[in-house]
Amino acid sequence: MAGNKSMNWWRRLWVPVVASPLGANLLRYGVQPIDRLLLPLTRGRLSLSALIYPTLMLTTIGARSGQARTVPLIFLPNGEQIVLIASNFGGTRHPAWYFNLRANPLAQVTLRGRTRLFIAHEAGGIEREELWQRAVSYYSGYQNYQQRTAGRTIPIMVLTPRP
C-alpha cells in the first residue's frame, strides 16, 4: 500500500510536467532514446519512463521497410490485452509504430523480462470511446496531447496475446 501511495505522489508530481509541450519533447528526445538502450539491455525490466508509468518494448515490422522496429511505450493494461495510445506526444502525425501495426498486426512485446507475440487491431466506435476514457483516467496527459494534435484523432490499438 505504501508503494502505491508513493507512486501516486510521484505521478501527481510528474504528469503535469510530461504532459506539457516541453515535457513531451523531453520524453521524446531525452528519455525515449535512453529507454531504447535500457529496455533491451534489461529485457524490459528497467526504463526511465517506468519511473512514472509501466513501459514496454513494442517490436513491429516496418510498413515500408519490412525491417523490425522497436520502440518503448507506456501502455494501458486491459486484462490479457495491452492497449496502446498512438498519441505521438500530441504531434500532428500518427507515430510510425501505428502505421506498422496497421500494415502488419503481428507484434512482439517485451514486458517485465517476458517477450510474447500479440495481434493488434484498431479500436473503433464504442470500444475506442471506452478505452479513451480509461486512458485519460490512467494518464491525464493524453487529454493535453489530443488538444495539440491539430484535429487529428488519436488512434487506439489493442493487442491481444497470440496463442
Coordinates of N, CA, C and O in Angstrom, one line a residue:
M1 N 0.8 -1.2 0.0 CA 0.0 0.0 0.0 C 0.9 1.3 0.0 O 0.6 2.2 -0.7
A2 N 1.9 1.3 0.8 CA 2.8 2.4 0.8 C 3.4 2.7 -0.5 O 3.6 3.8 -0.9
G3 N 3.8 1.6 -1.2 CA 4.4 1.7 -2.6 C 3.4 2.4 -3.5 O 3.8 3.3 -4.3
N4 N 2.1 2.1 -3.4 CA 1.1 2.7 -4.3 C 1.0 4.2 -4.0 O 0.9 5.0 -4.9
K5 N 1.0 4.5 -2.7 CA 0.8 5.9 -2.3 C 2.0 6.7 -2.8 O 1.9 7.8 -3.3
S6 N 3.2 6.2 -2.6 CA 4.4 6.9 -3.1 C 4.4 7.1 -4.6 O 4.8 8.1 -5.2
M7 N 4.0 6.0 -5.3 CA 3.9 6.1 -6.8 C 2.9 7.1 -7.2 O 3.1 7.9 -8.1
N8 N 1.7 7.1 -6.5 CA 0.7 8.1 -6.9 C 1.2 9.5 -6.6 O 1.0 10.4 -7.4
W9 N 1.9 9.7 -5.5 CA 2.5 11.0 -5.3 C 3.5 11.4 -6.4 O 3.5 12.5 -6.9
W10 N 4.4 10.5 -6.8 CA 5.4 10.7 -7.8 C 4.7 11.0 -9.1 O 5.1 11.9 -9.8
R11 N 3.6 10.3 -9.5 CA 2.9 10.5 -10.7 C 2.3 11.9 -10.7 O 2.3 12.6 -11.7
R12 N 1.6 12.2 -9.6 CA 1.0 13.6 -9.5 C 2.0 14.7 -9.7 O 1.7 15.7 -10.2
L13 N 3.2 14.5 -9.2 CA 4.3 15.5 -9.4 C 4.7 15.6 -10.9 O 4.8 16.7 -11.4
W14 N 4.9 14.4 -11.6 CA 5.5 14.4 -12.9 C 4.5 14.5 -14.1 O 4.8 15.0 -15.1
V15 N 3.2 14.0 -13.9 CA 2.3 14.0 -15.0 C 2.1 15.4 -15.6 O 2.2 15.6 -16.8
P16 N 1.9 16.5 -14.8 CA 1.7 17.8 -15.5 C 3.0 18.2 -16.2 O 2.9 18.9 -17.3
V17 N 4.1 17.8 -15.8 CA 5.4 18.2 -16.5 C 5.5 17.5 -17.8 O 5.7 18.1 -18.8
V18 N 5.3 16.1 -17.8 CA 5.5 15.4 -19.0 C 4.3 15.6 -20.0 O 4.5 15.3 -21.2
A19 N 3.2 16.0 -19.5 CA 2.1 16.3 -20.4 C 2.2 17.6 -21.1 O 1.5 17.9 -22.1
S20 N 3.1 18.5 -20.6 CA 3.3 19.8 -21.3 C 4.0 19.7 -22.6 O 4.7 18.6 -22.8
P21 N 4.0 20.7 -23.5 CA 4.8 20.6 -24.7 C 6.3 20.4 -24.4 O 6.9 19.6 -25.1
L22 N 6.8 21.1 -23.4 CA 8.2 21.0 -23.1 C 8.5 19.6 -22.6 O 9.5 18.9 -22.9
G23 N 7.6 19.1 -21.7 CA 7.8 17.7 -21.1 C 7.7 16.7 -22.2 O 8.5 15.7 -22.1
A24 N 6.8 16.8 -23.1 CA 6.7 15.8 -24.2 C 7.9 15.8 -25.0 O 8.4 14.7 -25.4
N25 N 8.5 16.9 -25.3 CA 9.8 17.0 -26.0 C 10.9 16.3 -25.2 O 11.8 15.6 -25.8
L26 N 10.9 16.5 -23.9 CA 11.9 15.9 -23.0 C 11.8 14.4 -23.1 O 12.8 13.7 -23.2
L27 N 10.5 13.9 -23.1 CA 10.3 12.5 -23.2 C 10.8 11.9 -24.5 O 11.5 10.9 -24.6
R28 N 10.3 12.6 -25.6 CA 10.6 12.2 -27.0 C 12.1 12.2 -27.3 O 12.6 11.2 -27.8
Y29 N 12.8 13.2 -26.9 CA 14.2 13.4 -27.4 C 15.2 13.1 -26.3 O 16.4 13.0 -26.6
G30 N 14.8 13.0 -25.0 CA 15.7 12.7 -23.9 C 15.5 11.3 -23.3 O 16.4 10.5 -23.4
V31 N 14.3 11.1 -22.8 CA 14.0 9.9 -22.1 C 13.9 8.7 -23.0 O 14.5 7.6 -22.8
Q32 N 13.1 8.8 -24.1 CA 12.9 7.7 -25.0 C 14.2 7.1 -25.6 O 14.3 5.9 -25.7
P33 N 15.2 7.9 -26.1 CA 16.4 7.3 -26.6 C 17.2 6.5 -25.5 O 17.8 5.5 -25.8
I34 N 17.1 7.0 -24.2 CA 17.7 6.3 -23.1 C 17.0 4.9 -22.9 O 17.6 3.9 -22.8
D35 N 15.6 5.0 -23.0 CA 14.8 3.8 -22.8 C 15.1 2.8 -23.9 O 15.1 1.6 -23.7
R36 N 15.4 3.3 -25.1 CA 15.7 2.4 -26.3 C 16.9 1.6 -26.0 O 17.1 0.5 -26.5
L37 N 17.8 2.1 -25.1 CA 19.0 1.4 -24.8 C 18.8 0.5 -23.5 O 19.2 -0.7 -23.5
L38 N 18.1 1.1 -22.5 CA 17.9 0.4 -21.2 C 17.0 -0.8 -21.3 O 17.3 -1.9 -20.8
L39 N 15.9 -0.7 -22.0 CA 14.9 -1.7 -22.0 C 15.4 -3.0 -22.7 O 15.3 -4.1 -22.1
P40 N 16.1 -3.0 -23.8 CA 16.6 -4.2 -24.4 C 17.7 -4.8 -23.5 O 17.8 -6.0 -23.3
L41 N 18.5 -4.0 -22.9 CA 19.6 -4.5 -22.0 C 19.1 -5.2 -20.8 O 19.7 -6.1 -20.3
T42 N 17.9 -4.7 -20.3 CA 17.4 -5.3 -19.1 C 16.2 -6.2 -19.3 O 15.4 -6.5 -18.4
R43 N 16.0 -6.5 -20.6 CA 14.8 -7.4 -21.0 C 13.5 -6.8 -20.5 O 12.6 -7.5 -20.0
G44 N 13.3 -5.5 -20.7 CA 12.1 -4.8 -20.4 C 11.9 -4.6 -18.9 O 10.8 -4.2 -18.5
R45 N 12.9 -4.7 -18.1 CA 12.7 -4.5 -16.6 C 13.0 -3.1 -16.1 O 12.6 -2.8 -15.0
L46 N 13.8 -2.3 -16.9 CA 14.2 -1.0 -16.4 C 14.1 0.0 -17.5 O 14.6 -0.2 -18.6
S47 N 13.5 1.1 -17.1 CA 13.4 2.3 -18.1 C 13.2 3.6 -17.2 O 12.7 3.5 -16.1
L48 N 13.6 4.7 -17.8 CA 13.3 5.9 -17.1 C 11.8 6.2 -17.2 O 11.2 6.7 -16.2
S49 N 11.1 5.9 -18.3 CA 9.7 6.2 -18.4 C 8.9 5.4 -17.3 O 7.9 5.9 -16.8
A50 N 9.4 4.2 -16.9 CA 8.7 3.4 -15.9 C 8.8 4.0 -14.6 O 8.1 3.5 -13.7
L51 N 9.6 5.0 -14.3 CA 9.5 5.7 -13.1 C 8.2 6.4 -12.9 O 7.8 6.7 -11.7
I52 N 7.5 6.7 -14.0 CA 6.2 7.3 -13.9 C 5.1 6.3 -14.2 O 4.1 6.2 -13.5
Y53 N 5.2 5.6 -15.3 CA 4.2 4.6 -15.8 C 5.0 3.4 -16.3 O 6.0 3.5 -16.9
P54 N 4.3 2.2 -16.1 CA 4.9 1.0 -16.7 C 5.2 1.1 -18.2 O 4.4 1.8 -18.9
T55 N 6.3 0.6 -18.7 CA 6.7 0.8 -20.0 C 7.0 -0.6 -20.6 O 7.6 -1.5 -19.9
L56 N 6.7 -0.8 -21.9 CA 7.1 -2.0 -22.6 C 7.9 -1.7 -23.8 O 8.0 -0.5 -24.2
M57 N 8.4 -2.7 -24.5 CA 9.1 -2.6 -25.7 C 8.2 -3.2 -26.8 O 7.9 -4.4 -26.7
L58 N 7.8 -2.4 -27.8 CA 7.0 -2.9 -28.9 C 7.8 -3.1 -30.1 O 8.5 -2.1 -30.5
T59 N 7.8 -4.3 -30.7 CA 8.6 -4.5 -31.9 C 7.6 -4.8 -33.0 O 6.7 -5.8 -32.9
T60 N 7.6 -4.0 -34.0 CA 6.7 -4.2 -35.2 C 7.6 -4.4 -36.4 O 8.8 -4.2 -36.4
I61 N 6.9 -4.7 -37.5 CA 7.6 -4.8 -38.8 C 7.3 -3.5 -39.6 O 6.1 -3.1 -39.7
G62 N 8.3 -2.8 -40.0 CA 8.1 -1.5 -40.7 C 7.2 -1.7 -41.9 O 7.4 -2.6 -42.7
A63 N 6.2 -0.8 -42.0 CA 5.2 -0.8 -43.1 C 5.9 -0.6 -44.4 O 5.5 -1.2 -45.4
R64 N 6.9 0.2 -44.5 CA 7.6 0.4 -45.8 C 8.9 -0.4 -45.9 O 9.2 -1.0 -47.0
S65 N 9.6 -0.5 -44.8 CA 11.0 -1.1 -44.9 C 10.9 -2.6 -44.8 O 11.8 -3.3 -45.3
G66 N 9.9 -3.2 -44.1 CA 9.9 -4.6 -43.8 C 10.9 -5.0 -42.7 O 11.0 -6.2 -42.4
Q67 N 11.5 -4.0 -42.1 CA 12.5 -4.3 -41.0 C 11.9 -4.2 -39.7 O 10.9 -3.5 -39.5
A68 N 12.4 -5.0 -38.7 CA 11.9 -4.9 -37.3 C 12.2 -3.5 -36.8 O 13.3 -3.0 -36.9
R69 N 11.2 -2.9 -36.1 CA 11.3 -1.6 -35.5 C 10.9 -1.8 -34.0 O 9.8 -2.3 -33.8
T70 N 11.7 -1.3 -33.1 CA 11.3 -1.4 -31.7 C 11.3 0.0 -31.0 O 12.1 0.8 -31.3
V71 N 10.2 0.2 -30.2 CA 10.0 1.5 -29.6 C 9.5 1.2 -28.2 O 8.7 0.3 -27.9
P72 N 10.0 2.0 -27.2 CA 9.4 2.0 -25.8 C 8.1 2.8 -25.8 O 8.0 3.9 -26.3
L73 N 7.1 2.2 -25.1 CA 5.8 2.9 -25.0 C 5.2 2.6 -23.6 O 5.3 1.5 -23.1
I74 N 4.5 3.6 -23.1 CA 3.7 3.3 -21.9 C 2.4 2.6 -22.5 O 2.1 2.8 -23.6
F75 N 1.7 1.9 -21.6 CA 0.6 1.1 -22.1 C -0.5 1.1 -21.0 O -0.2 1.4 -19.8
L76 N -1.7 0.7 -21.4 CA -2.8 0.6 -20.5 C -3.1 -0.9 -20.5 O -3.5 -1.5 -21.5
P77 N -3.0 -1.5 -19.3 CA -3.3 -3.0 -19.2 C -4.8 -3.1 -19.3 O -5.6 -2.3 -18.8
N78 N -5.3 -4.2 -20.0 CA -6.7 -4.4 -20.2 C -6.9 -5.9 -20.1 O -7.1 -6.6 -21.1
G79 N -6.8 -6.5 -18.9 CA -6.9 -7.9 -18.7 C -5.6 -8.5 -19.4 O -4.5 -8.1 -19.1
E80 N -5.8 -9.5 -20.3 CA -4.7 -10.1 -21.0 C -4.2 -9.2 -22.2 O -3.2 -9.4 -22.7
Q81 N -5.1 -8.2 -22.5 CA -4.7 -7.3 -23.6 C -3.9 -6.2 -23.2 O -3.8 -5.8 -22.0
I82 N -3.2 -5.6 -24.2 CA -2.5 -4.4 -24.0 C -3.0 -3.3 -24.9 O -3.3 -3.5 -26.0
V83 N -3.3 -2.1 -24.3 CA -3.8 -1.0 -25.0 C -2.8 0.0 -25.3 O -2.1 0.5 -24.3
L84 N -2.6 0.4 -26.5 CA -1.6 1.4 -26.9 C -2.3 2.7 -27.4 O -3.1 2.5 -28.3
I85 N -1.9 3.8 -27.0 CA -2.5 5.1 -27.4 C -1.5 5.7 -28.4 O -0.4 6.1 -28.0
A86 N -1.9 5.9 -29.6 CA -1.0 6.5 -30.7 C -1.0 8.0 -30.6 O -1.2 8.7 -31.6
S87 N -0.6 8.5 -29.5 CA -0.7 10.0 -29.3 C 0.5 10.7 -29.9 O 0.3 11.9 -30.3
N88 N 1.6 10.1 -30.1 CA 2.8 10.7 -30.7 C 3.1 12.0 -29.9 O 3.5 13.0 -30.6
F89 N 2.9 12.0 -28.6 CA 3.2 13.2 -27.8 C 2.4 14.4 -28.2 O 2.8 15.5 -27.9
G90 N 1.3 14.2 -28.8 CA 0.4 15.3 -29.2 C 0.8 15.9 -30.5 O 0.4 16.9 -30.9
G91 N 1.6 15.1 -31.3 CA 2.0 15.6 -32.6 C 0.9 15.6 -33.6 O -0.2 14.9 -33.4
T92 N 1.1 16.2 -34.7 CA 0.0 16.3 -35.8 C 0.0 15.1 -36.7 O -0.9 14.9 -37.5
R93 N 1.0 14.2 -36.5 CA 1.0 12.9 -37.3 C 1.0 11.7 -36.4 O 1.4 11.8 -35.3
H94 N 0.4 10.6 -36.9 CA 0.4 9.4 -36.2 C 1.9 8.9 -36.0 O 2.7 9.1 -36.9
P95 N 2.2 8.1 -35.0 CA 3.5 7.6 -34.8 C 3.7 6.4 -35.8 O 2.8 5.8 -36.2
A96 N 5.0 6.2 -36.1 CA 5.3 5.2 -37.1 C 4.9 3.8 -36.7 O 4.4 3.0 -37.5
W97 N 4.9 3.5 -35.4 CA 4.5 2.2 -34.9 C 3.1 1.9 -35.2 O 2.7 0.7 -35.4
Y98 N 2.2 2.9 -35.2 CA 0.8 2.8 -35.6 C 0.7 2.3 -37.0 O -0.1 1.3 -37.3
F99 N 1.4 2.9 -37.9 CA 1.3 2.5 -39.3 C 1.8 1.1 -39.5 O 1.3 0.3 -40.3
N100 N 2.9 0.8 -38.8 CA 3.5 -0.5 -38.8 C 2.4 -1.6 -38.4 O 2.3 -2.6 -39.0
L101 N 1.7 -1.3 -37.3 CA 0.7 -2.3 -36.8 C -0.4 -2.4 -37.8 O -1.0 -3.5 -37.9
R102 N -0.8 -1.3 -38.4 CA -1.9 -1.4 -39.4 C -1.5 -2.3 -40.6 O -2.3 -3.0 -41.1
A103 N -0.2 -2.1 -41.0 CA 0.2 -2.9 -42.2 C 0.5 -4.3 -41.8 O 0.3 -5.2 -42.6
N104 N 1.0 -4.6 -40.6 CA 1.3 -5.9 -40.1 C 0.9 -6.0 -38.7 O 1.7 -5.6 -37.8
P105 N -0.3 -6.6 -38.3 CA -0.7 -6.6 -37.0 C 0.0 -7.5 -36.0 O -0.3 -7.4 -34.8
L106 N 0.9 -8.3 -36.5 CA 1.6 -9.2 -35.6 C 2.7 -8.4 -34.9 O 3.5 -7.7 -35.6
A107 N 2.8 -8.4 -33.6 CA 3.7 -7.6 -32.9 C 4.4 -8.4 -31.8 O 3.8 -9.4 -31.2
Q108 N 5.6 -8.0 -31.4 CA 6.3 -8.7 -30.2 C 6.3 -7.6 -29.1 O 6.7 -6.5 -29.4
V109 N 6.0 -8.0 -27.9 CA 6.0 -7.1 -26.8 C 6.9 -7.7 -25.7 O 6.8 -8.9 -25.4
T110 N 7.9 -6.9 -25.2 CA 8.7 -7.3 -24.1 C 8.3 -6.5 -22.9 O 8.3 -5.3 -23.0
L111 N 8.0 -7.2 -21.9 CA 7.4 -6.5 -20.7 C 7.9 -7.3 -19.4 O 7.6 -8.5 -19.4
R112 N 8.5 -6.7 -18.5 CA 9.0 -7.3 -17.2 C 9.8 -8.6 -17.5 O 9.5 -9.6 -16.8
G113 N 10.6 -8.5 -18.5 CA 11.5 -9.7 -18.7 C 10.9 -10.8 -19.6 O 11.6 -11.8 -19.8
R114 N 9.7 -10.6 -20.0 CA 9.0 -11.6 -20.8 C 8.6 -11.1 -22.2 O 8.1 -10.0 -22.3
T115 N 8.9 -11.9 -23.2 CA 8.5 -11.5 -24.6 C 7.4 -12.4 -25.1 O 7.5 -13.6 -24.9
R116 N 6.4 -11.8 -25.7 CA 5.2 -12.5 -26.2 C 4.8 -11.9 -27.5 O 5.1 -10.8 -27.8
L117 N 4.1 -12.7 -28.3 CA 3.5 -12.3 -29.6 C 2.1 -11.9 -29.4 O 1.4 -12.5 -28.6
F118 N 1.7 -10.8 -30.1 CA 0.3 -10.3 -30.0 C -0.2 -10.0 -31.4 O 0.6 -9.8 -32.3
I119 N -1.5 -9.9 -31.5 CA -2.1 -9.5 -32.7 C -2.9 -8.2 -32.4 O -3.6 -8.1 -31.4
A120 N -2.7 -7.2 -33.2 CA -3.2 -5.9 -33.0 C -4.5 -5.6 -33.8 O -4.6 -6.1 -35.0
H121 N -5.4 -4.8 -33.3 CA -6.5 -4.3 -34.0 C -6.7 -2.8 -33.5 O -6.4 -2.5 -32.4
E122 N -7.2 -2.0 -34.4 CA -7.5 -0.6 -34.0 C -8.9 -0.6 -33.4 O -9.9 -1.1 -34.0
A123 N -9.0 0.0 -32.3 CA -10.3 0.2 -31.6 C -11.1 1.2 -32.3 O -10.6 2.3 -32.7
G124 N -12.4 1.0 -32.5 CA -13.3 1.9 -33.1 C -14.6 2.0 -32.3 O -14.9 1.2 -31.5
G125 N -15.4 3.0 -32.6 CA -16.7 3.1 -32.0 C -16.7 3.2 -30.5 O -15.9 3.8 -29.9
I126 N -17.6 2.4 -30.0 CA -17.8 2.3 -28.5 C -16.5 1.8 -27.8 O -16.1 2.3 -26.8
E127 N -15.9 0.8 -28.4 CA -14.7 0.3 -27.8 C -13.6 1.4 -27.7 O -13.0 1.5 -26.6
R128 N -13.5 2.2 -28.7 CA -12.5 3.3 -28.7 C -12.8 4.3 -27.6 O -12.0 4.7 -26.9
E129 N -14.1 4.7 -27.6 CA -14.5 5.7 -26.6 C -14.3 5.2 -25.2 O -13.8 6.0 -24.3
E130 N -14.6 4.0 -24.9 CA -14.4 3.4 -23.5 C -13.0 3.4 -23.2 O -12.6 3.7 -22.1
L131 N -12.1 2.9 -24.2 CA -10.7 2.8 -23.9 C -10.1 4.2 -23.8 O -9.2 4.4 -23.0
W132 N -10.6 5.2 -24.6 CA -10.1 6.5 -24.5 C -10.3 7.1 -23.1 O -9.4 7.7 -22.5
Q133 N -11.5 6.9 -22.6 CA -11.9 7.4 -21.2 C -11.0 6.8 -20.2 O -10.5 7.4 -19.3
R134 N -10.7 5.5 -20.3 CA -9.9 4.8 -19.4 C -8.4 5.3 -19.5 O -7.7 5.5 -18.5
A135 N -8.0 5.5 -20.7 CA -6.6 6.0 -20.9 C -6.4 7.4 -20.3 O -5.4 7.7 -19.7
V136 N -7.4 8.3 -20.5 CA -7.3 9.6 -19.9 C -7.3 9.6 -18.4 O -6.6 10.4 -17.7
S137 N -8.1 8.7 -17.8 CA -8.1 8.5 -16.4 C -6.8 8.0 -15.9 O -6.3 8.3 -14.8
Y138 N -6.2 7.1 -16.7 CA -4.9 6.5 -16.4 C -3.7 7.5 -16.5 O -2.9 7.6 -15.6
Y139 N -3.7 8.3 -17.6 CA -2.7 9.3 -17.8 C -3.4 10.5 -18.4 O -3.7 10.6 -19.6
S140 N -3.6 11.5 -17.5 CA -4.3 12.7 -18.0 C -3.6 13.5 -19.1 O -4.2 14.3 -19.8
G141 N -2.3 13.2 -19.3 CA -1.6 13.9 -20.4 C -2.2 13.6 -21.7 O -2.0 14.4 -22.7
Y142 N -2.9 12.5 -21.9 CA -3.5 12.2 -23.2 C -4.5 13.3 -23.6 O -4.6 13.6 -24.8
Q143 N -5.2 13.8 -22.7 CA -6.1 14.9 -23.0 C -5.4 16.1 -23.5 O -5.8 16.7 -24.5
N144 N -4.3 16.4 -22.9 CA -3.4 17.6 -23.4 C -2.9 17.3 -24.8 O -2.9 18.1 -25.7
Y145 N -2.5 16.0 -25.0 CA -2.0 15.6 -26.3 C -3.0 15.8 -27.4 O -2.8 16.3 -28.5
Q146 N -4.3 15.4 -27.0 CA -5.4 15.5 -28.0 C -5.6 16.9 -28.4 O -5.9 17.2 -29.6
Q147 N -5.5 17.8 -27.5 CA -5.7 19.3 -27.8 C -4.6 19.8 -28.7 O -4.8 20.8 -29.4
R148 N -3.4 19.2 -28.7 CA -2.3 19.7 -29.5 C -2.2 19.0 -30.9 O -1.3 19.3 -31.7
T149 N -3.1 18.1 -31.3 CA -2.9 17.4 -32.5 C -3.4 18.0 -33.8 O -3.4 17.4 -34.8
A150 N -3.9 19.3 -33.7 CA -4.4 20.0 -34.8 C -5.6 19.2 -35.5 O -5.7 19.1 -36.7
G151 N -6.5 18.6 -34.6 CA -7.7 18.0 -35.1 C -7.5 16.5 -35.4 O -8.5 15.8 -35.7
R152 N -6.3 16.0 -35.3 CA -6.0 14.5 -35.5 C -6.7 13.7 -34.4 O -6.4 14.0 -33.2
T153 N -7.5 12.7 -34.7 CA -8.0 11.8 -33.7 C -6.9 10.8 -33.4 O -6.3 10.2 -34.2
I154 N -6.6 10.7 -32.1 CA -5.6 9.8 -31.6 C -6.1 8.4 -31.7 O -7.1 8.0 -31.0
P155 N -5.5 7.5 -32.5 CA -5.9 6.1 -32.6 C -5.5 5.3 -31.4 O -4.6 5.7 -30.6
I156 N -6.3 4.3 -31.1 CA -6.0 3.3 -30.0 C -5.9 1.9 -30.6 O -6.8 1.5 -31.4
M157 N -4.8 1.3 -30.3 CA -4.5 0.0 -30.8 C -4.6 -1.0 -29.6 O -4.1 -0.7 -28.5
V158 N -5.3 -2.1 -29.9 CA -5.5 -3.2 -28.8 C -4.7 -4.4 -29.3 O -4.9 -4.9 -30.4
L159 N -3.8 -4.8 -28.4 CA -3.0 -6.0 -28.7 C -3.6 -7.2 -27.9 O -3.7 -7.1 -26.6
T160 N -3.9 -8.3 -28.5 CA -4.4 -9.5 -27.9 C -3.3 -10.6 -28.0 O -2.7 -10.8 -29.1
P161 N -3.0 -11.3 -26.9 CA -2.0 -12.3 -27.0 C -2.3 -13.3 -28.1 O -3.4 -13.8 -28.2
R162 N -1.2 -13.7 -28.8 CA -1.4 -14.8 -29.8 C -1.2 -16.1 -29.1 O -0.3 -16.3 -28.3
P163 N -2.1 -17.1 -29.3 CA -2.0 -18.4 -28.6 C -0.7 -19.1 -29.0 O -0.1 -18.9 -30.0

